[in-house]
CSV table of C-alpha atoms in Angstrom, one decimal:
chain,number,residue,atom,x,y,z
A,1,MET,CA,0.0,0.0,0.0
A,2,MET,CA,1.0,3.6,-0.3
A,3,ARG,CA,0.9,5.9,2.7
A,4,LYS,CA,1.5,9.6,2.3
A,5,THR,CA,2.8,12.0,4.8
A,6,LEU,CA,4.5,15.4,5.0
A,7,PRO,CA,8.0,14.7,6.4
A,8,TRP,CA,10.2,15.5,9.2
A,9,ALA,CA,12.6,13.7,11.4
A,10,ILE,CA,12.0,14.2,15.0
A,11,ALA,CA,14.1,13.5,18.0
A,12,GLY,CA,11.7,11.9,17.5
A,13,LEU,CA,8.8,12.3,15.2
A,14,ALA,CA,8.5,11.7,11.5
A,15,LEU,CA,6.1,13.5,9.2
A,16,VAL,CA,4.2,13.8,5.8
A,17,TRP,CA,4.8,10.7,3.7
A,18,THR,CA,3.4,7.9,1.6
A,19,VAL,CA,4.2,4.2,1.9
A,20,LEU,CA,4.8,2.4,-1.4
A,21,PRO,CA,5.0,-1.3,-1.9
A,22,ALA,CA,8.5,-2.7,-2.2
A,23,GLY,CA,9.6,-3.1,-5.8
A,24,SER,CA,6.9,-0.6,-7.1
A,25,GLN,CA,9.5,1.9,-8.3
A,26,SER,CA,9.9,1.9,-12.1
A,27,THR,CA,13.1,2.1,-14.2
A,28,ASN,CA,13.0,4.5,-17.0
A,29,THR,CA,16.4,4.2,-18.6
A,30,GLY,CA,16.5,4.0,-22.4
A,31,ALA,CA,19.1,2.0,-24.4
A,32,SER,CA,20.8,5.3,-25.4
A,33,ASN,CA,22.0,6.0,-21.9
A,34,GLY,CA,22.3,2.4,-20.6
A,35,ASN,CA,26.0,2.3,-21.3
A,36,ASP,CA,26.6,5.6,-19.4
A,37,THR,CA,24.7,4.2,-16.4
A,38,TYR,CA,26.9,1.0,-16.3
A,39,ARG,CA,30.0,3.1,-16.6
A,40,GLN,CA,28.9,5.2,-13.6
A,41,LEU,CA,28.1,2.0,-11.6
A,42,ASN,CA,31.6,0.7,-12.5
A,43,LEU,CA,33.0,3.9,-11.0
A,44,PHE,CA,31.0,3.4,-7.8
A,45,GLY,CA,32.3,-0.2,-7.6
A,46,GLU,CA,35.9,1.0,-8.1
A,47,VAL,CA,35.5,3.6,-5.3
A,48,PHE,CA,33.8,1.1,-3.0
A,49,GLU,CA,36.6,-1.5,-3.4
A,50,ARG,CA,39.3,1.2,-2.9
A,51,VAL,CA,37.7,2.4,0.3
A,52,ARG,CA,37.1,-1.1,1.5
A,53,ALA,CA,40.8,-2.0,0.9
A,54,ASP,CA,42.7,1.1,1.8
A,55,TYR,CA,40.7,3.3,4.2
A,56,VAL,CA,42.7,3.9,7.4
A,57,GLU,CA,40.2,2.0,9.5
A,58,LYS,CA,38.1,-1.1,8.7
A,59,VAL,CA,34.6,-0.2,7.6
A,60,THR,CA,31.9,-2.8,7.0
A,61,ASP,CA,30.3,-3.3,3.7
A,62,GLU,CA,26.9,-2.5,5.3
A,63,GLN,CA,28.2,0.9,6.6
A,64,LEU,CA,29.6,1.8,3.1
A,65,VAL,CA,26.5,0.8,1.2
A,66,GLU,CA,24.0,2.5,3.6
A,67,SER,CA,26.1,5.7,3.6
A,68,ALA,CA,26.3,5.7,-0.1
A,69,ILE,CA,22.5,5.2,-0.4
A,70,ASN,CA,21.8,7.9,2.2
A,71,GLY,CA,24.3,10.3,0.4
A,72,MET,CA,22.5,9.8,-2.9
A,73,LEU,CA,19.1,10.5,-1.3
A,74,SER,CA,20.0,13.3,1.0
A,75,SER,CA,21.7,15.2,-1.9
A,76,LEU,CA,18.3,15.5,-3.6
A,77,ASP,CA,16.5,17.6,-1.0
A,78,PRO,CA,16.4,18.0,2.8
A,79,HIS,CA,13.6,15.5,3.2
A,80,SER,CA,14.7,12.4,1.2
A,81,SER,CA,16.8,9.9,3.2
A,82,PHE,CA,17.5,6.2,3.8
A,83,LEU,CA,15.9,4.5,6.8
A,84,ASN,CA,17.7,1.4,8.0
A,85,ALA,CA,15.6,-1.3,9.6
A,86,LYS,CA,15.7,0.3,13.1
A,87,ASN,CA,14.9,3.8,11.9
A,88,TYR,CA,12.0,2.4,9.8
A,89,ARG,CA,10.6,0.7,12.9
A,90,ASP,CA,11.0,3.9,14.8
A,91,MET,CA,9.1,5.8,12.1
A,92,GLN,CA,6.2,3.4,12.2
A,93,VAL,CA,6.0,3.8,16.0
A,94,GLN,CA,6.1,7.6,15.7
A,95,THR,CA,3.1,7.8,13.3
A,96,ARG,CA,1.1,5.8,15.9
A,97,GLY,CA,1.6,8.7,18.3
A,98,GLU,CA,4.1,7.4,20.7
A,99,PHE,CA,7.9,7.4,20.6
A,100,GLY,CA,11.0,7.9,22.6
A,101,GLY,CA,13.2,11.0,22.5
A,102,LEU,CA,13.1,14.8,23.2
A,103,GLY,CA,9.8,15.7,21.5
A,104,ILE,CA,11.3,18.0,18.8
A,105,GLU,CA,10.6,18.2,15.1
A,106,VAL,CA,13.7,18.9,13.1
A,107,THR,CA,15.1,19.3,9.7
A,108,MET,CA,18.6,20.1,8.3
A,109,ASP,CA,19.7,23.6,7.4
A,110,ASN,CA,23.2,24.2,6.0
A,111,GLY,CA,24.6,21.2,7.8
A,112,VAL,CA,23.1,21.8,11.2
A,113,VAL,CA,19.9,20.7,12.8
A,114,LYS,CA,17.0,23.2,12.6
A,115,VAL,CA,14.1,23.1,14.9
A,116,VAL,CA,10.7,23.1,13.1
A,117,SER,CA,8.8,23.0,16.3
A,118,PRO,CA,8.8,21.5,19.8
A,119,ILE,CA,5.9,19.2,20.7
A,120,ASP,CA,3.7,20.4,23.6
A,121,GLU,CA,4.5,19.1,27.1
A,122,THR,CA,7.8,17.4,26.1
A,123,PRO,CA,11.4,17.9,27.3
A,124,ALA,CA,12.0,20.1,24.3
A,125,ALA,CA,9.0,22.4,24.9
A,126,ARG,CA,9.8,22.6,28.6
A,127,ALA,CA,13.4,23.6,27.9
A,128,GLY,CA,12.2,26.5,25.8
A,129,LEU,CA,13.3,25.5,22.3
A,130,ARG,CA,11.8,27.5,19.6
A,131,PRO,CA,11.1,27.1,15.9
A,132,ASN,CA,14.1,28.1,13.8
A,133,ASP,CA,16.6,27.4,16.6
A,134,LEU,CA,19.8,25.8,15.2
A,135,ILE,CA,21.3,22.9,17.1
A,136,THR,CA,25.0,22.9,16.3
A,137,HIS,CA,26.4,20.4,18.9
A,138,LEU,CA,25.1,17.3,20.6
A,139,ASP,CA,27.0,16.5,23.8
A,140,GLY,CA,29.8,18.7,22.6
A,141,GLU,CA,30.1,16.9,19.2
A,142,ALA,CA,29.5,19.1,16.1
A,143,VAL,CA,26.4,18.2,14.1
A,144,LEU,CA,28.2,19.4,10.9
A,145,GLY,CA,28.9,16.4,8.8
A,146,LEU,CA,26.1,14.2,10.2
A,147,SER,CA,23.0,13.3,8.1
A,148,LEU,CA,19.6,14.1,9.5
A,149,PRO,CA,18.9,10.5,10.5
A,150,GLU,CA,22.3,10.3,12.2
A,151,ALA,CA,21.6,13.5,14.2
A,152,VAL,CA,18.2,12.2,15.2
A,153,GLU,CA,19.6,8.9,16.3
A,154,LYS,CA,22.1,10.7,18.6
A,155,MET,CA,19.2,12.7,20.2
A,156,ARG,CA,17.4,9.5,21.0
A,157,GLY,CA,18.4,7.3,23.8
A,158,PRO,CA,17.4,5.6,27.1
A,159,VAL,CA,14.5,7.2,29.0
A,160,ASN,CA,15.8,9.5,31.8
A,161,SER,CA,19.2,9.9,30.2
A,162,ASP,CA,20.5,13.4,29.6
A,163,ILE,CA,21.8,15.1,26.5
A,164,LYS,CA,23.4,18.5,26.1
A,165,LEU,CA,22.4,20.6,23.1
A,166,THR,CA,24.3,23.7,21.9
A,167,VAL,CA,21.8,26.0,20.4
A,168,ARG,CA,22.1,29.2,18.2
A,169,ARG,CA,19.1,31.5,18.2
A,170,GLY,CA,19.0,34.3,15.7
A,171,THR,CA,22.2,36.5,15.9
A,172,GLY,CA,22.7,35.8,19.6
A,173,GLU,CA,25.6,33.9,21.2
A,174,PRO,CA,25.2,30.1,21.3
A,175,PHE,CA,24.0,28.7,24.6
A,176,GLU,CA,23.6,25.2,26.0
A,177,LEU,CA,20.6,23.3,27.2
A,178,THR,CA,20.5,20.0,29.0
A,179,LEU,CA,17.4,17.9,28.3
A,180,THR,CA,16.4,14.6,29.9
A,181,ARG,CA,15.0,12.1,27.4
A,182,ALA,CA,11.5,10.8,28.0
A,183,VAL,CA,8.9,8.6,26.5
A,184,ILE,CA,6.9,10.9,24.3
A,185,LYS,CA,3.2,10.1,24.1
A,186,VAL,CA,1.5,12.5,21.8
A,187,GLN,CA,-2.1,13.2,22.4
A,188,SER,CA,-2.5,15.0,19.1
A,189,VAL,CA,-5.8,16.7,19.9
A,190,ARG,CA,-6.6,18.7,23.0
A,191,SER,CA,-9.7,20.8,23.6
A,192,ARG,CA,-11.4,23.1,26.2
A,193,LEU,CA,-14.1,25.7,26.3
A,194,GLU,CA,-13.0,29.3,26.3
A,195,GLY,CA,-16.3,30.9,27.5
A,196,GLU,CA,-18.7,30.0,24.8
A,197,ILE,CA,-16.1,29.2,22.2
A,198,GLY,CA,-14.6,25.8,21.5
A,199,TYR,CA,-10.8,25.7,21.5
A,200,VAL,CA,-9.2,22.7,19.7
A,201,ARG,CA,-5.4,22.3,19.5
A,202,ILE,CA,-3.9,19.7,17.1
A,203,THR,CA,-0.2,19.2,17.9
A,204,SER,CA,0.6,16.7,15.1
A,205,PHE,CA,-1.2,14.5,12.6
A,206,THR,CA,-1.0,10.9,13.7
A,207,GLU,CA,-3.3,7.9,13.0
A,208,GLN,CA,-5.6,9.0,15.8
A,209,THR,CA,-6.1,12.7,14.9
A,210,ASP,CA,-9.4,12.5,13.0
A,211,VAL,CA,-11.0,10.4,15.8
A,212,GLY,CA,-9.6,12.7,18.4
A,213,LEU,CA,-11.0,15.8,16.6
A,214,LYS,CA,-14.5,14.3,16.3
A,215,ASN,CA,-14.5,13.4,20.0
A,216,ALA,CA,-13.3,16.8,21.0
A,217,VAL,CA,-15.8,18.7,19.0
A,218,GLN,CA,-18.7,16.5,20.3
A,219,LYS,CA,-17.5,17.0,23.9
A,220,LEU,CA,-17.4,20.8,23.4
A,221,LYS,CA,-20.9,20.8,21.9
A,222,THR,CA,-22.3,18.8,24.8
A,223,GLU,CA,-20.6,21.1,27.4
A,224,ALA,CA,-21.7,24.4,25.7
A,225,GLY,CA,-25.0,23.3,24.3
A,226,ASP,CA,-26.9,26.0,22.4
A,227,LYS,CA,-24.5,28.7,23.6
A,228,LEU,CA,-21.6,27.5,21.5
A,229,LYS,CA,-20.5,30.4,19.2
A,230,GLY,CA,-17.7,28.9,17.1
A,231,PHE,CA,-14.3,27.2,17.2
A,232,VAL,CA,-10.7,28.1,17.3
A,233,LEU,CA,-8.5,25.5,15.6
A,234,ASP,CA,-4.9,25.9,16.9
A,235,LEU,CA,-2.2,24.6,14.5
A,236,ARG,CA,0.7,26.7,15.8
A,237,ASN,CA,3.9,24.8,16.0
A,238,ASN,CA,2.3,21.7,14.5
A,239,PRO,CA,5.0,20.1,12.3
A,240,GLY,CA,2.7,18.0,10.2
A,241,GLY,CA,2.1,14.3,9.9
A,242,LEU,CA,0.0,11.9,7.9
A,243,LEU,CA,-1.5,13.2,4.7
A,244,ASP,CA,-4.7,11.3,5.0
A,245,GLN,CA,-5.2,12.8,8.5
A,246,ALA,CA,-4.8,16.3,7.1
A,247,VAL,CA,-7.4,15.5,4.5
A,248,SER,CA,-9.8,14.2,7.2
A,249,VAL,CA,-9.4,17.2,9.4
A,250,SER,CA,-10.1,19.6,6.5
A,251,ASP,CA,-13.0,17.4,5.4
A,252,ALA,CA,-14.5,17.7,8.9
A,253,PHE,CA,-15.2,21.5,8.3
A,254,LEU,CA,-16.0,21.4,4.6
A,255,GLU,CA,-19.3,20.4,2.9
A,256,LYS,CA,-17.8,19.9,-0.6
A,257,GLY,CA,-15.0,20.8,-3.0
A,258,GLU,CA,-11.3,19.9,-3.4
A,259,ILE,CA,-9.1,19.8,-0.3
A,260,VAL,CA,-5.7,19.3,-1.7
A,261,SER,CA,-4.1,17.9,-4.9
A,262,THR,CA,-0.7,16.3,-5.4
A,263,ARG,CA,1.3,16.5,-8.6
A,264,ALA,CA,4.2,14.1,-9.4
A,265,ARG,CA,6.7,14.0,-12.2
A,266,LYS,CA,4.3,11.7,-14.1
A,267,PRO,CA,1.0,13.4,-14.7
A,268,ASP,CA,-0.9,10.1,-14.2
A,269,ASP,CA,0.5,9.8,-10.6
A,270,GLY,CA,-1.2,13.0,-9.4
A,271,GLN,CA,-4.1,12.8,-7.0
A,272,ARG,CA,-7.0,14.9,-5.8
A,273,TYR,CA,-8.7,14.7,-2.5
A,274,ASN,CA,-12.3,16.0,-2.2
A,275,ALA,CA,-14.6,16.8,0.8
A,276,ARG,CA,-17.7,14.8,1.6
A,277,PRO,CA,-20.9,16.4,2.9
A,278,GLY,CA,-21.1,17.2,6.6
A,279,ASP,CA,-19.6,20.1,8.6
A,280,LEU,CA,-18.5,19.1,12.1
A,281,ALA,CA,-18.9,22.7,13.2
A,282,ASP,CA,-22.5,23.0,11.9
A,283,GLY,CA,-21.6,26.1,10.0
A,284,LYS,CA,-20.4,28.0,13.0
A,285,PRO,CA,-17.4,30.5,12.6
A,286,VAL,CA,-13.9,28.9,12.6
A,287,VAL,CA,-10.6,30.7,13.2
A,288,VAL,CA,-7.4,28.8,12.4
A,289,LEU,CA,-4.2,29.9,14.2
A,290,ILE,CA,-0.9,29.3,12.4
A,291,ASN,CA,2.7,30.4,12.8
A,292,GLY,CA,6.2,29.7,11.5
A,293,GLY,CA,6.2,26.3,13.2
A,294,SER,CA,3.0,25.2,11.3
A,295,ALA,CA,4.3,22.9,8.5
A,296,SER,CA,3.3,20.3,6.0
A,297,ALA,CA,-0.1,18.7,7.0
A,298,SER,CA,-0.9,21.9,9.0
A,299,GLU,CA,-0.5,23.9,5.9
A,300,ILE,CA,-2.8,21.6,3.9
A,301,VAL,CA,-5.6,22.2,6.5
A,302,ALA,CA,-5.0,26.0,6.6
A,303,GLY,CA,-4.8,26.3,2.8
A,304,ALA,CA,-8.0,24.3,2.2
A,305,LEU,CA,-10.1,26.2,4.8
A,306,GLN,CA,-8.7,29.5,3.6
A,307,ASP,CA,-9.3,28.8,-0.1
A,308,HIS,CA,-12.9,27.7,0.6
A,309,ARG,CA,-13.4,30.7,2.8
A,310,ARG,CA,-14.6,28.4,5.6
A,311,ALA,CA,-12.2,29.8,8.2
A,312,VAL,CA,-10.3,33.0,8.9
A,313,ILE,CA,-6.6,32.2,9.1
A,314,LEU,CA,-4.9,34.3,11.9
A,315,GLY,CA,-1.3,34.5,13.1
A,316,THR,CA,2.0,34.6,11.1
A,317,ARG,CA,3.2,33.0,7.9
A,318,SER,CA,3.6,29.2,8.0
A,319,PHE,CA,6.7,27.2,7.4
A,320,GLY,CA,6.4,26.5,3.7
A,321,LYS,CA,6.8,22.8,3.3
A,322,GLY,CA,4.9,21.9,0.2
A,323,SER,CA,6.3,18.5,-0.8
A,324,VAL,CA,5.1,14.9,-0.2
A,325,GLN,CA,7.5,12.1,0.7
A,326,SER,CA,6.8,8.4,-0.1
A,327,ILE,CA,8.1,5.8,2.3
A,328,ILE,CA,9.2,2.9,0.1
A,329,PRO,CA,9.9,-0.3,2.0
A,330,LEU,CA,13.1,-2.1,0.9
A,331,ALA,CA,12.6,-5.8,1.7
A,332,GLY,CA,14.9,-6.8,4.6
A,333,HIS,CA,16.7,-3.4,4.5
A,334,GLY,CA,14.3,-0.8,6.0
A,335,ALA,CA,13.0,1.8,3.7
A,336,MET,CA,13.7,4.9,1.7
A,337,ARG,CA,12.0,8.3,2.2
A,338,LEU,CA,11.7,9.9,-1.3
A,339,THR,CA,10.2,13.2,-2.3
A,340,THR,CA,7.7,12.2,-5.0
A,341,ALA,CA,5.2,15.0,-5.4
A,342,ARG,CA,4.3,18.6,-4.5
A,343,TYR,CA,0.9,19.4,-3.0
A,344,TYR,CA,-1.4,22.3,-4.0
A,345,THR,CA,-4.2,24.1,-2.3
A,346,PRO,CA,-7.7,24.0,-3.8
A,347,SER,CA,-7.0,27.3,-5.7
A,348,GLY,CA,-3.9,25.8,-7.3
A,349,ARG,CA,-1.3,27.5,-5.0
A,350,SER,CA,2.0,25.8,-4.3
A,351,ILE,CA,3.2,26.9,-0.9
A,352,GLN,CA,6.6,25.2,-1.2
A,353,ALA,CA,9.2,27.6,0.3
A,354,LYS,CA,6.5,30.3,0.6
A,355,GLY,CA,4.0,29.2,3.2
A,356,ILE,CA,0.4,30.2,4.0
A,357,ASP,CA,-0.1,33.9,4.5
A,358,PRO,CA,-2.7,34.5,7.2
A,359,ASP,CA,-5.8,36.5,6.4
A,360,ILE,CA,-5.0,38.6,9.5
A,361,VAL,CA,-1.4,39.0,10.7
A,362,VAL,CA,-1.1,38.8,14.4
A,363,GLU,CA,2.5,38.6,15.8
A,364,ALA,CA,3.2,36.5,18.9
A,365,ALA,CA,2.9,38.7,22.0
A,366,ARG,CA,2.1,38.4,25.6
A,367,ILE,CA,-0.5,40.5,27.4
A,368,GLU,CA,0.6,42.4,30.5
A,369,LYS,CA,-1.1,44.9,32.7
A,370,VAL,CA,-0.3,48.6,32.3
A,371,ALA,CA,-1.2,51.0,35.0
A,372,THR,CA,-3.1,54.0,33.6
A,373,GLY,CA,-3.7,55.9,36.8
A,374,PRO,CA,-7.1,57.3,38.1
A,375,GLN,CA,-9.6,58.2,35.3
A,376,ARG,CA,-12.6,60.4,35.9
A,377,ARG,CA,-16.0,59.5,34.4
A,378,GLU,CA,-19.4,61.2,34.3
A,379,ALA,CA,-20.5,59.5,37.5
A,380,ASP,CA,-17.6,61.2,39.4
A,381,LEU,CA,-18.7,64.7,38.5
A,382,ARG,CA,-20.4,66.7,41.2
A,383,GLY,CA,-24.1,67.0,40.6
A,384,SER,CA,-24.2,64.6,37.6
A,385,LEU,CA,-27.6,63.3,36.6
A,386,ARG,CA,-28.8,60.0,38.0
A,387,ASN,CA,-29.3,57.1,35.5
A,388,PRO,CA,-33.1,56.8,35.2
A,389,ASP,CA,-32.7,53.0,35.0
A,390,GLN,CA,-31.1,52.8,38.4
A,391,PRO,CA,-33.3,52.5,41.5
A,392,PRO,CA,-33.4,55.5,43.8
A,393,GLY,CA,-30.4,55.6,46.2
A,394,ALA,CA,-28.3,53.3,44.1
A,395,GLN,CA,-24.6,54.1,44.1
A,396,PRO,CA,-23.2,55.4,40.7
A,397,VAL,CA,-21.0,53.1,38.8
A,398,PRO,CA,-17.5,53.7,40.0
A,399,ALA,CA,-14.8,55.1,37.7
A,400,ASN,CA,-12.5,52.6,36.1
A,401,GLN,CA,-9.3,53.1,38.0
A,402,GLY,CA,-7.8,49.6,37.3
A,403,PRO,CA,-5.0,48.9,35.0
A,404,ALA,CA,-5.7,48.5,31.3
A,405,THR,CA,-4.6,45.5,29.3
A,406,THR,CA,-2.3,45.9,26.4
A,407,PRO,CA,-0.2,43.5,24.3
A,408,THR,CA,3.5,43.6,24.3
A,409,GLN,CA,5.9,41.9,22.0
A,410,ASP,CA,7.2,38.7,23.5
A,411,SER,CA,10.9,38.6,23.7
A,412,GLY,CA,11.3,36.0,26.4
A,413,PRO,CA,11.5,32.2,26.1
A,414,GLN,CA,8.7,30.5,24.2
A,415,GLY,CA,7.3,28.4,27.0
A,416,PRO,CA,3.7,27.5,27.8
A,417,VAL,CA,1.5,30.5,28.5
A,418,SER,CA,-1.9,30.7,30.0
A,419,PRO,CA,-4.8,31.4,27.7
A,420,GLU,CA,-5.2,34.9,29.2
A,421,GLU,CA,-1.6,35.7,28.2
A,422,ASP,CA,-1.8,34.3,24.7
A,423,TYR,CA,-2.4,37.4,22.5
A,424,GLN,CA,-3.0,35.5,19.3
A,425,LEU,CA,-5.5,33.3,20.9
A,426,GLN,CA,-7.3,36.3,22.5
A,427,ARG,CA,-7.5,37.9,19.1
A,428,ALA,CA,-9.0,34.7,17.6
A,429,LEU,CA,-11.6,34.5,20.4
A,430,ASP,CA,-12.5,38.1,19.9
A,431,MET,CA,-13.0,37.5,16.2
A,432,ILE,CA,-15.3,34.5,16.9
A,433,ARG,CA,-17.4,36.7,19.3
A,434,GLY,CA,-17.6,39.5,16.7
A,435,ILE,CA,-18.7,37.2,13.9
A,436,SER,CA,-21.2,35.5,16.1
A,437,LEU,CA,-22.6,38.9,17.3
A,438,TYR,CA,-22.8,40.2,13.7
A,439,GLN,CA,-24.6,37.0,12.5
A,440,SER,CA,-27.1,37.1,15.3
A,441,ARG,CA,-28.0,40.8,14.6
A,442,THR,CA,-28.3,40.3,10.8
A,443,ALA,CA,-30.5,37.2,11.4
A,444,ASN,CA,-33.1,39.3,13.3
């Protein structure tokens, strides 16, 4: 079978791919270039034998072949790679929503490990790692020269063991963080009521995401009853996951139309995914939160809901991962992750290296109290008229002398914040309230 996802390697988590049957890849070499191919293979064989015989230290044939394969794949793009049998098993575990490691989604950038996003409530998130952080050393050993799977393998290890990361953030000086490895159990969907608005956060797209979303929305409907005004779908720092789950989540809010299409090198290999009737939100307003850590499958959902005008996209531009990787099993030798297609939003947009631009840009900020000093109001003026709706003898409404609330740009560590401090979330909630109020007034 073929399973598609939108990729990453995680310390660990793996993301958007497809699984192809072993032996399904085709050969398309004509007779005209057959001789050239054999000459190149002879060159490879000659180098292989010379390294095997003369390298300063003994290297096994398995090491040489695996390194050669991985070098061939990793030279194509940042997301193609070779998975030996162990890494392939790890990847299969990860897509089921449970894995061991640090809980950080990573890719490679100019030879060092780049953080795509930390997963909520994991060692990486608690340590304050942020999207776009660069990890240059692992336990004092330089990452430069390692492949992505090799770097990820070093970040994995026994539960409760420590690892020291050297991190470079922006133009600042490198700093060190010590993280304790843990069993990462990803509950990919979390939800709660924010007043009369349903808040749903999806942290990654695993095999259980669509079921988790349906259960969460049903629970919110039961708790809020007829007072439910709408939903906020939080995809911030969601690195992606399984393509079919991204399609299911998009379908949950759409009645009809295309969700996403993929285009491969061969026109016949392209696919289109369409929505089926049924809106889980019952037509209520939806706001989707995204940021620079929203990648791959997250961008499919945001792009589909944006193009169909089913949701307002709020936040900052997403990561821009617009390619699909196929996981091709290699019998007895693990698998290869190969970029096989690009995906496009319903309007035909490719977001590769561009990302999804939000409908309303709201930068990350925290909310803090700012003292404004005493403020006089009409009720404070001597001899002011009494409100006729107040009973005789009632005290006038006191002046607002409390501090005002204002957003400030967040320059501190990106750790967990309370809903009251999350400026982007508060803007999303205000938007739902405004849309609901407008709809109720125009309906009367």
